[in-house]
CSV table of C-alpha atoms in Angstrom, one decimal:
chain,number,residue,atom,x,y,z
A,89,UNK,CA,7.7,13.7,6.1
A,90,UNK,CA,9.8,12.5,8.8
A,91,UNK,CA,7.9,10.3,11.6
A,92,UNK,CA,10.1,11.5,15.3
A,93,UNK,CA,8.6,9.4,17.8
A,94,UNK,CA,5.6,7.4,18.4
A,95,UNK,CA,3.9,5.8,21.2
A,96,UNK,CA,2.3,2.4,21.2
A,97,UNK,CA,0.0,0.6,23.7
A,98,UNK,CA,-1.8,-2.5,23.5
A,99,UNK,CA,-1.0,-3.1,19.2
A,100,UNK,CA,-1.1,-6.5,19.0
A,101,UNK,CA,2.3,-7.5,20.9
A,102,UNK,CA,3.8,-4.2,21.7
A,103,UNK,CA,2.3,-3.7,25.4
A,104,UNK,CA,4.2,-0.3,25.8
A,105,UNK,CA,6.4,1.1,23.4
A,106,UNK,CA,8.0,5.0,23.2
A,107,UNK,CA,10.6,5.4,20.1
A,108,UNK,CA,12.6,8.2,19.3
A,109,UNK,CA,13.5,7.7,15.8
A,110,UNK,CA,16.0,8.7,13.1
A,111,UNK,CA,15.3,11.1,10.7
A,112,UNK,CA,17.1,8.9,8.2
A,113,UNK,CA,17.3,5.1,8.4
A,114,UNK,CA,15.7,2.9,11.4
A,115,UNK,CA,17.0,-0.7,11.9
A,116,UNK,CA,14.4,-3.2,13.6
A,117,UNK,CA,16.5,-6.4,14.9
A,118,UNK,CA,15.2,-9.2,15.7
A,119,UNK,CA,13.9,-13.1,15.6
A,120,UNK,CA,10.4,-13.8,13.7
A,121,UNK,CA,7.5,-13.0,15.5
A,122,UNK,CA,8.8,-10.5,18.4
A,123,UNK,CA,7.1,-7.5,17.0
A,124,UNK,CA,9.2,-6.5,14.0
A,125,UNK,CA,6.5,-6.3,11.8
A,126,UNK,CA,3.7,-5.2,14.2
A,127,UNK,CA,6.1,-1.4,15.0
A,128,UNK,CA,5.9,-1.5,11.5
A,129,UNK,CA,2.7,-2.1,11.1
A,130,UNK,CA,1.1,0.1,13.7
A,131,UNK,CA,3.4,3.6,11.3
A,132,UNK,CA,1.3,2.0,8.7
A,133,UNK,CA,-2.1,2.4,10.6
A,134,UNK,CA,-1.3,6.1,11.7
A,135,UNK,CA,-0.8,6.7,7.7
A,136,UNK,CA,-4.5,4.7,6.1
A,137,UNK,CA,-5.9,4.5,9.2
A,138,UNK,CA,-6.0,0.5,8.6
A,139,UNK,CA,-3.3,-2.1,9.5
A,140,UNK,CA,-1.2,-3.7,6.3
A,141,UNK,CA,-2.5,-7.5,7.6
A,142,UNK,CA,-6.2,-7.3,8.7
A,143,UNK,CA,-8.8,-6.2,8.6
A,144,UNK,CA,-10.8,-6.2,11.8
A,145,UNK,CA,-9.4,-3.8,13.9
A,146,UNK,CA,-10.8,-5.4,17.3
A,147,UNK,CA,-8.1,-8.4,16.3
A,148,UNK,CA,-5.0,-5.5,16.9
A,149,UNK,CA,-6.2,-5.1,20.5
A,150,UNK,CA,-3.2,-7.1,22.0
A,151,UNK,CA,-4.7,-10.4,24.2
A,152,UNK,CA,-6.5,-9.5,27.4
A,153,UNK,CA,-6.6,-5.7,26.9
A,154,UNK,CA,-9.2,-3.8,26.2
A,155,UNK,CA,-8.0,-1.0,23.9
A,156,UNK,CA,-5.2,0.2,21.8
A,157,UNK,CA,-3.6,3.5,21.3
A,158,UNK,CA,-0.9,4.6,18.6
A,159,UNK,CA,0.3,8.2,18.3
A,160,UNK,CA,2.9,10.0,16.3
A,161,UNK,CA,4.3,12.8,16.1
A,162,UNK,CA,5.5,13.8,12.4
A,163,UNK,CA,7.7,16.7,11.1
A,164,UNK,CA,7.0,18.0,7.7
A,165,UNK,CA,9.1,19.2,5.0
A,166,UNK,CA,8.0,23.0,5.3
A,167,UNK,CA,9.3,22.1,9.8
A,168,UNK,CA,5.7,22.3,10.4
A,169,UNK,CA,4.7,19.8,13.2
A,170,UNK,CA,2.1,17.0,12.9
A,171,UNK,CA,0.2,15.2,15.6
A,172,UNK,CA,-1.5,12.0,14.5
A,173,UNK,CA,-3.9,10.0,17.1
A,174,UNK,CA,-5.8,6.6,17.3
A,175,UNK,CA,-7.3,4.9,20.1
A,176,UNK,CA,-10.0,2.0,19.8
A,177,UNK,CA,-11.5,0.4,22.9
A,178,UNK,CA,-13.3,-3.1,22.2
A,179,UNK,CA,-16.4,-3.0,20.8
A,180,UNK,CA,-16.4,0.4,20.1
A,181,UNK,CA,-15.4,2.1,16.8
A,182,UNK,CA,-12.1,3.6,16.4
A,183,UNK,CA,-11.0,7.5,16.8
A,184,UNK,CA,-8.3,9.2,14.6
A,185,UNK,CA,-7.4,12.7,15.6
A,186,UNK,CA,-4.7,15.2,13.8
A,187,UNK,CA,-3.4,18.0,16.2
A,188,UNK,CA,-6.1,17.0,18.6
A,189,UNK,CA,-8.9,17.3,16.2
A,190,UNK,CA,-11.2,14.5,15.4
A,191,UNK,CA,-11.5,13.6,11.7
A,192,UNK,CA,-15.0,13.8,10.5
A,193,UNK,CA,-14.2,11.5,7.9
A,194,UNK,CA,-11.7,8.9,7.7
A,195,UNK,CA,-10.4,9.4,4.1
A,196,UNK,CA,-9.9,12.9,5.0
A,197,UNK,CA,-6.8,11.8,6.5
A,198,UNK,CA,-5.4,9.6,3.2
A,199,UNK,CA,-2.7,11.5,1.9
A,200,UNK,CA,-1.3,13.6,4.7
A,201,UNK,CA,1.4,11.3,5.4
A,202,UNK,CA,2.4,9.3,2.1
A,203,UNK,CA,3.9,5.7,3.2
A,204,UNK,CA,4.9,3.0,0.8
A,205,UNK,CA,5.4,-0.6,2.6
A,206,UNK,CA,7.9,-3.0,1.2
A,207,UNK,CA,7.1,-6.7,2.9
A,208,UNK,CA,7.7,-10.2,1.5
A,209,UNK,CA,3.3,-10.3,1.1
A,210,UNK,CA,4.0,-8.4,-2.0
A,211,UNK,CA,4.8,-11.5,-4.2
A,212,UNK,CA,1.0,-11.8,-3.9
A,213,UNK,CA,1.0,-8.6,-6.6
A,214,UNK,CA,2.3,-10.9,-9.1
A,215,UNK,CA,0.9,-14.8,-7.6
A,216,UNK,CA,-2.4,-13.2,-6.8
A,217,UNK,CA,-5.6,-12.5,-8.5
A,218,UNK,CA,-6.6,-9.1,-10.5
A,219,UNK,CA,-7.6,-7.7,-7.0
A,220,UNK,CA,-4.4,-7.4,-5.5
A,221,UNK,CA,-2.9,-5.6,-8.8
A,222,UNK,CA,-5.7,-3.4,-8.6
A,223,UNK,CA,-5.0,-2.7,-5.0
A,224,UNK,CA,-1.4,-2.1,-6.3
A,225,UNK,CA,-2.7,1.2,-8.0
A,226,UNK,CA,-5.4,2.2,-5.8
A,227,UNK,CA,-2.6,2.2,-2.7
A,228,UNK,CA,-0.8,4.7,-4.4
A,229,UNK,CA,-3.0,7.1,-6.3
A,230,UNK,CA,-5.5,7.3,-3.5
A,231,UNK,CA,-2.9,8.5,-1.8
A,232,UNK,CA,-2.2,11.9,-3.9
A,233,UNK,CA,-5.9,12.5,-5.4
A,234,UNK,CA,-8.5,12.3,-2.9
A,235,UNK,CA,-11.1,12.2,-5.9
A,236,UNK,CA,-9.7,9.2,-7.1
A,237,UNK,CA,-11.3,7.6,-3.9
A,238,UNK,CA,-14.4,8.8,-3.8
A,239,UNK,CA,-14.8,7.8,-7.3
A,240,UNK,CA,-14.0,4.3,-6.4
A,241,UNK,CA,-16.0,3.9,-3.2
A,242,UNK,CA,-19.1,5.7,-5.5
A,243,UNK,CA,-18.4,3.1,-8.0
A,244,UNK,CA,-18.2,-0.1,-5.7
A,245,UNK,CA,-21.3,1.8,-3.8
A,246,UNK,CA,-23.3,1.5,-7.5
A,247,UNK,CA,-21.9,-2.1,-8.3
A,248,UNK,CA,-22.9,-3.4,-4.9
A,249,UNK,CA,-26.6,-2.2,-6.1
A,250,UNK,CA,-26.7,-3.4,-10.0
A,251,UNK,CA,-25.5,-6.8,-7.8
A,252,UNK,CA,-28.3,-7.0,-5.7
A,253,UNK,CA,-30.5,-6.5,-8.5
A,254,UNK,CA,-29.0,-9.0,-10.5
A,255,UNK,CA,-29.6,-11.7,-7.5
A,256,UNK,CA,-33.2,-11.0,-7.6
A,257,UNK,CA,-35.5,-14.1,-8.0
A,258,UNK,CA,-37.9,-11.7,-9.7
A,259,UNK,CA,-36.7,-9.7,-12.8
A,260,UNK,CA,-35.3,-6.7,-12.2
A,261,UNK,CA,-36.5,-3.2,-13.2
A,262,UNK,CA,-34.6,-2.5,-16.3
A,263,UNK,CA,-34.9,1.1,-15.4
A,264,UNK,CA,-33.3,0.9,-12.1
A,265,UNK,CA,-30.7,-1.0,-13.2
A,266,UNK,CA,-29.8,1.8,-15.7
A,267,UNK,CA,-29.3,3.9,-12.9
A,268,UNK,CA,-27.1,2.2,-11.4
A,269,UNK,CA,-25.2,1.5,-14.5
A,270,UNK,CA,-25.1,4.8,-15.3
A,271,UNK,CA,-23.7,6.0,-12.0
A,272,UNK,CA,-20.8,2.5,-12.5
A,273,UNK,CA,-20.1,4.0,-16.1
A,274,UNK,CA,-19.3,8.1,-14.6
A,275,UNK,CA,-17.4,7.1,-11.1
A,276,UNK,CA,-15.5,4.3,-13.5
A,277,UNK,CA,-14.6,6.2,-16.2
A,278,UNK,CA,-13.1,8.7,-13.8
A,279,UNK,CA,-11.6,6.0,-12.4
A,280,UNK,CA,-10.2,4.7,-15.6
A,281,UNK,CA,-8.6,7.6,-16.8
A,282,UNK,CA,-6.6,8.4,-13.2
A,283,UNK,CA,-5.4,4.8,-13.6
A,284,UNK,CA,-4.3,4.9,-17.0
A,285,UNK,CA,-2.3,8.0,-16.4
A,286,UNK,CA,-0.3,6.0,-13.1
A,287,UNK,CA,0.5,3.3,-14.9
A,288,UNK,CA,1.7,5.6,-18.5
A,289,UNK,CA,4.3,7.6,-16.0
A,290,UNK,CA,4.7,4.1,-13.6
A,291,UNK,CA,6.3,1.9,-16.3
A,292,UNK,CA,9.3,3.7,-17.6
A,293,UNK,CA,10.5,4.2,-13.4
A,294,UNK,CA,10.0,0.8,-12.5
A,295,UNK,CA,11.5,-0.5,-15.8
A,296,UNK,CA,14.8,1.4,-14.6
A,297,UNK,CA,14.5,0.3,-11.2
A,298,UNK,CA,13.9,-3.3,-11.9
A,299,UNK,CA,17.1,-2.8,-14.4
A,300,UNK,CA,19.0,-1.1,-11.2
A,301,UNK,CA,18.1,-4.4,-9.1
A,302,UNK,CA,19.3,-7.0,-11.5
A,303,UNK,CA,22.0,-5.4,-14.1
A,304,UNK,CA,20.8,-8.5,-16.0
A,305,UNK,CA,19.4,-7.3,-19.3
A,306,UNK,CA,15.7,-9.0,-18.9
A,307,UNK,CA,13.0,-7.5,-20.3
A,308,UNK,CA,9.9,-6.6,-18.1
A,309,UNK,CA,6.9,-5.0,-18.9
A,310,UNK,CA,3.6,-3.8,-17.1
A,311,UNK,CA,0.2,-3.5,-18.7
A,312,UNK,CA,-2.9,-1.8,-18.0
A,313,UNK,CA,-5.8,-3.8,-19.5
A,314,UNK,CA,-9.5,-2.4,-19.0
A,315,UNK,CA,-12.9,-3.2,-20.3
A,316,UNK,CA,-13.1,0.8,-20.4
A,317,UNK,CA,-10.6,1.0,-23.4
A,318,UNK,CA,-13.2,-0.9,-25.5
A,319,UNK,CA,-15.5,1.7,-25.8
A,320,UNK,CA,-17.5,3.7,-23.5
A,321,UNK,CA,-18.2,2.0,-20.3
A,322,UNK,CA,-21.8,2.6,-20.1
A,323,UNK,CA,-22.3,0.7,-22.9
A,324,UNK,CA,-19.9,-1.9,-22.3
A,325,UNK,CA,-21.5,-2.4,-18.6
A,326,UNK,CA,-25.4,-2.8,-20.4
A,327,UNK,CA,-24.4,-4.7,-23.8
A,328,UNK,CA,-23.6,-7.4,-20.7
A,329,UNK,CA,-27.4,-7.3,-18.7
A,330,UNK,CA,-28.3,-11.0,-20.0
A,331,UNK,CA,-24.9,-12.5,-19.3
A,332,UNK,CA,-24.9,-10.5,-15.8
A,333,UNK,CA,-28.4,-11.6,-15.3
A,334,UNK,CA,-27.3,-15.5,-15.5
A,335,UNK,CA,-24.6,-15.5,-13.2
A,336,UNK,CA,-25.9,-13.1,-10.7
A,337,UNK,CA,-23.2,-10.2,-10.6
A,338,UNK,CA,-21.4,-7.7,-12.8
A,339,UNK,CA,-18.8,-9.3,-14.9
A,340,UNK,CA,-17.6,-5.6,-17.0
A,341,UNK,CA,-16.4,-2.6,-15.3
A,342,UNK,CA,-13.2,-1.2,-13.8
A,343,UNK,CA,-13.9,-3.1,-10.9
A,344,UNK,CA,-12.3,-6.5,-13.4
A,345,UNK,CA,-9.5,-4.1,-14.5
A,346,UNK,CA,-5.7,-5.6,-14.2
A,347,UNK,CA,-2.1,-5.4,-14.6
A,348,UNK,CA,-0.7,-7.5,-17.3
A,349,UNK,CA,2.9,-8.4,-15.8
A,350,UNK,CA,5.7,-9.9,-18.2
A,351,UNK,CA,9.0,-11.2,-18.3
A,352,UNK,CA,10.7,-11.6,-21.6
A,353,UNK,CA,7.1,-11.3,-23.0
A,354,UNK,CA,6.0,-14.6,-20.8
A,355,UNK,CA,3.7,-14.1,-18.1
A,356,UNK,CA,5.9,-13.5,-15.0
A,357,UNK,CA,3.5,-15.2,-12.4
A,358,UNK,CA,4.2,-18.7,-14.7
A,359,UNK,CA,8.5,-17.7,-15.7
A,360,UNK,CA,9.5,-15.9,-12.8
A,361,UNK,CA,12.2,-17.4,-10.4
A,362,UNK,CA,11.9,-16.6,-6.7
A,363,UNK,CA,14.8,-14.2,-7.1
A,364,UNK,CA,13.3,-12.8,-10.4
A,365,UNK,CA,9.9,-12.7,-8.8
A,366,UNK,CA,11.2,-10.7,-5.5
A,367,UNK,CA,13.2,-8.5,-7.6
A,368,UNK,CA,9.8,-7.9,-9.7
A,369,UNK,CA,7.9,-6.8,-6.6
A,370,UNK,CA,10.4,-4.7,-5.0
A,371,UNK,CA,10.8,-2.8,-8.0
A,372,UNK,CA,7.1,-1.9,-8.6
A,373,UNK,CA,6.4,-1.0,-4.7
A,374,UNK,CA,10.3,1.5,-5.2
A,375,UNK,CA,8.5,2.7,-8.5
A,376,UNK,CA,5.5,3.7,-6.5
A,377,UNK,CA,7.3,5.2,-3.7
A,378,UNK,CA,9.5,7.4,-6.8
A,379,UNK,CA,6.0,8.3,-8.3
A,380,UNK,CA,4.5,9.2,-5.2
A,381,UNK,CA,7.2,11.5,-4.1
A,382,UNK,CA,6.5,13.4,-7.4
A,383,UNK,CA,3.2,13.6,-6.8
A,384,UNK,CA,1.9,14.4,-3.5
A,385,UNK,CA,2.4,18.0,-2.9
A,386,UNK,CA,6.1,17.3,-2.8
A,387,UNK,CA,6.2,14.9,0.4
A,388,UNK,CA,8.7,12.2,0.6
A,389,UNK,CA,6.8,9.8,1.4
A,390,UNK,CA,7.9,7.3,4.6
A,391,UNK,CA,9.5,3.9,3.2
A,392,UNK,CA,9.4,0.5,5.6
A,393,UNK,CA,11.3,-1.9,4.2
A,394,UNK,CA,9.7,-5.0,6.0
A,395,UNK,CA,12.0,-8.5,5.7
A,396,UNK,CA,13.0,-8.2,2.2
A,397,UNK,CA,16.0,-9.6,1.6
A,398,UNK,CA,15.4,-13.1,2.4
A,399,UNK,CA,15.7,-15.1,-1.0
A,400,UNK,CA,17.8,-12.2,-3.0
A,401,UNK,CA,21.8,-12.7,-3.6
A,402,UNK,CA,24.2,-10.5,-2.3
A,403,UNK,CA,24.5,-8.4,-5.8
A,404,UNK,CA,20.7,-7.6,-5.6
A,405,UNK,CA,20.8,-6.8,-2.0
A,406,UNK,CA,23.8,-4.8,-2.8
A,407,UNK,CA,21.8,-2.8,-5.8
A,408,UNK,CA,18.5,-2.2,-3.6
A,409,UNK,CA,20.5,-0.9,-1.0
A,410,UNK,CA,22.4,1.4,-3.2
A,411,UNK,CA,18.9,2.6,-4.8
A,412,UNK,CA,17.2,3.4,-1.1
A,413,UNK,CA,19.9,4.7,0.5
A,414,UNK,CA,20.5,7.6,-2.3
A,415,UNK,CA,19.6,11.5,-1.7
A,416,UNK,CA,15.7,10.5,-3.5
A,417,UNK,CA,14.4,8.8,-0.2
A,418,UNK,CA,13.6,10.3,3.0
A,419,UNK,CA,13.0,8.5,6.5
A,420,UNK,CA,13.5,4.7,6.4
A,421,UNK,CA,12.6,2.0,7.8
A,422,UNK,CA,14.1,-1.9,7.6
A,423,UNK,CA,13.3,-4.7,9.7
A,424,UNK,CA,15.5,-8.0,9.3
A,425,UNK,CA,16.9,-11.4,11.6
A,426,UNK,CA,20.1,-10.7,10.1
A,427,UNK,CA,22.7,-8.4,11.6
A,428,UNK,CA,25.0,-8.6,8.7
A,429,UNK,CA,22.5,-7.3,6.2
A,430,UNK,CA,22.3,-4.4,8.5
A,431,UNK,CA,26.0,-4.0,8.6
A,432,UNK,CA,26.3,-4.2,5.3
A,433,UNK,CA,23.7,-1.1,4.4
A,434,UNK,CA,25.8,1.1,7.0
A,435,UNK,CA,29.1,0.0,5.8
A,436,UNK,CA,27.9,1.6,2.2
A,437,UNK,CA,26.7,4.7,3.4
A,438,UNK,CA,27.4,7.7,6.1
A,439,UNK,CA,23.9,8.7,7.4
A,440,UNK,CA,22.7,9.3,10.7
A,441,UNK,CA,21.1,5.9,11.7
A,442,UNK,CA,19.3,4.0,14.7
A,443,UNK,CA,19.3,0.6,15.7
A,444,UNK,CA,16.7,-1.4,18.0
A,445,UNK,CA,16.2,-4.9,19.2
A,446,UNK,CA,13.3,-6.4,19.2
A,447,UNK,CA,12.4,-8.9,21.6
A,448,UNK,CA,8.5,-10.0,22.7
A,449,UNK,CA,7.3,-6.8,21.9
A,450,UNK,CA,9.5,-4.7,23.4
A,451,UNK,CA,11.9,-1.8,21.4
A,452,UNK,CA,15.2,-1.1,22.7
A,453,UNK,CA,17.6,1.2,20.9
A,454,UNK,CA,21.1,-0.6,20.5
A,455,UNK,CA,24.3,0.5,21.1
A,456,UNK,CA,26.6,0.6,17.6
């Protein structure tokens, strides 16, 4: 999927913005907090329909306007064209359209344009609780199985319920509550099984990848740990009821599942160097990007690549360039305050290539 242009109006501080882009790599230049991040951010939105840093939409409205507008217009791999449009005015819910045609339902559109963001938040994947690790898999395999999300919003639907009833002053009907265990125990084992398969085929990539990146010999390992491999979950969710009952929510179900993340078998959030720790990240978000372009009916996914090189050495630099600038990925997109990183990732390779300053919000293209 290639992204050609898009307009912007009113995101957050890009008042008016029209970008013709390269099909190839795109080079964002720029101090902190001109709107680096935000152009990146608003190619994000026009993929999940969300933006990558809140989530209250009203807040992307920029200050003293009263509506936003992002459109893009996308080229696919078969050369069929794309038109993607959102426009929100305050107060008023937002309205995503494809080829001029209003989306009935929002995850209808998850999938059609597969984007994996690289940004410096994704340290939280590792520093972070379980729920950003589980957001770590559900990013990606919503994003190929569209029944992997309707499984999950069924299943957080059912917790939501067995919650409330376990919050009750009075004590809940026993057969109500199977209900909704029930309905937690067939969405999450559903859920389960989708997750276990990503992370089976995820390993073995980002294990090579993280090798790629370092070329020091460590040891890494990811693992999937679920209260659903102890039996099945229906059981495992109602063995729980008195505990549950006590603390007033649901402490077994997918919904507590999580990534068990190692270096040299040591817990990486507790051994990991900055360095080590970045390298970490970057290589699980590449993995996901490899796996995704595998997976979803054979679209290279878009790849922004959003400040990462701050706190990396030149030979890891050197190795992630040499991984994203290869024949596997598509339509890039890096953002950086250094022009020497930037020279360095187009001394290495011969591909066509824009670059753009960006300065309070405004996108100009640079001369070479």
């Amino acid at each position: 999927m290639i992204l050609n242009n898009i307009s912007i109006v009113n995101y957050r501080n890009i008042l008016a913005a029209q970008v013709e882009l390269s099909p190839k790599m795109n080079c964002l230049l720029g101090h902190n907090g001109m709107g680096k991040t935000n152009f990146l951010d608003a190619i994000h939105f026009l993929s999940f329909c969300r933006s990558a840093h809140s989530s209250v939409d009203s807040q992307l409205i920029s200050h003293g306007h009263e509506f936003f507008m992002l459109e893009g217009a996308y080229l696919t791999e078969n050369g069929d064209t794309e038109n993607i449009y959102c426009g929100m005015k305050r107060g008023q819910k937002k309205h995503f359209k494809r080829n001029k045609k209003e989306y009935k339902r929002l995850s209808e559109h998850i999938g059609l344009i597969p984007l994996i963001l690289v940004s410096p938040s994704d340290s939280m994947i590792i520093d972070g609780t379980s729920e950003e690790r589980r957001r770590f898999i559900d990013m990606v395999v919503s994003q190929y199985d569209n029944t992997y999300l309707t499984s999950l919003v069924a299943y957080n639907k059912a917790l939501q319920q067995r919650n409330a009833l376990l919050r009750m002053e009075e004590e809940p009907d026993p057969a109500l509550l199977e209900v909704w265990e029930m309905q937690m125990a067939k969405e999450g084992e559903c859920v389960f099984e989708r997750r276990r398969q990503f992370v089976e085929e995820f390993v073995p990539v980002f294990q090579r990848i993280y090798d790629s990146i370092c070329s020091s010999g460590e040891k890494v390992s990811v693992d999937y740990i679920s209260h659903a491999q102890r039996g099945p979950l229906a059981e495992v969710i109602s063995q729980g009821r008195m505990k549950d009952r006590a603390v007033g929510y649901s402490l077994h179900g997918i919904h507590r599942d999580e990534l068990d993340l190692r270096l040299e078998g040591y817990p990486m959030k507790k051994e990991g160097s900055q360095g080590q720790t970045k390298s970490f990240a970057i290589a699980m978000k590449l993995a996901q990007f490899d796996f995704l372009r595998r997976t979803s009916s054979r679209t290279t996914p878009l790849l922004l690549l959003d400040d990462i090189f701050d706190k990396l050495d030149a030979a890891r630099v050197e190795q992630i360039v040499g991984i994203v600038g290869s024949d596997d990925f598509g339509q890039i997109f890096i953002t950086d305050t250094n022009r020497d990183h930037l020279d360095q990732i187009l001394r290495h390779f011969d591909f066509d290539h824009r670059i753009f300053d960006v300065a309070d919000g405004e996108i100009r293209l640079k001369n070479a």
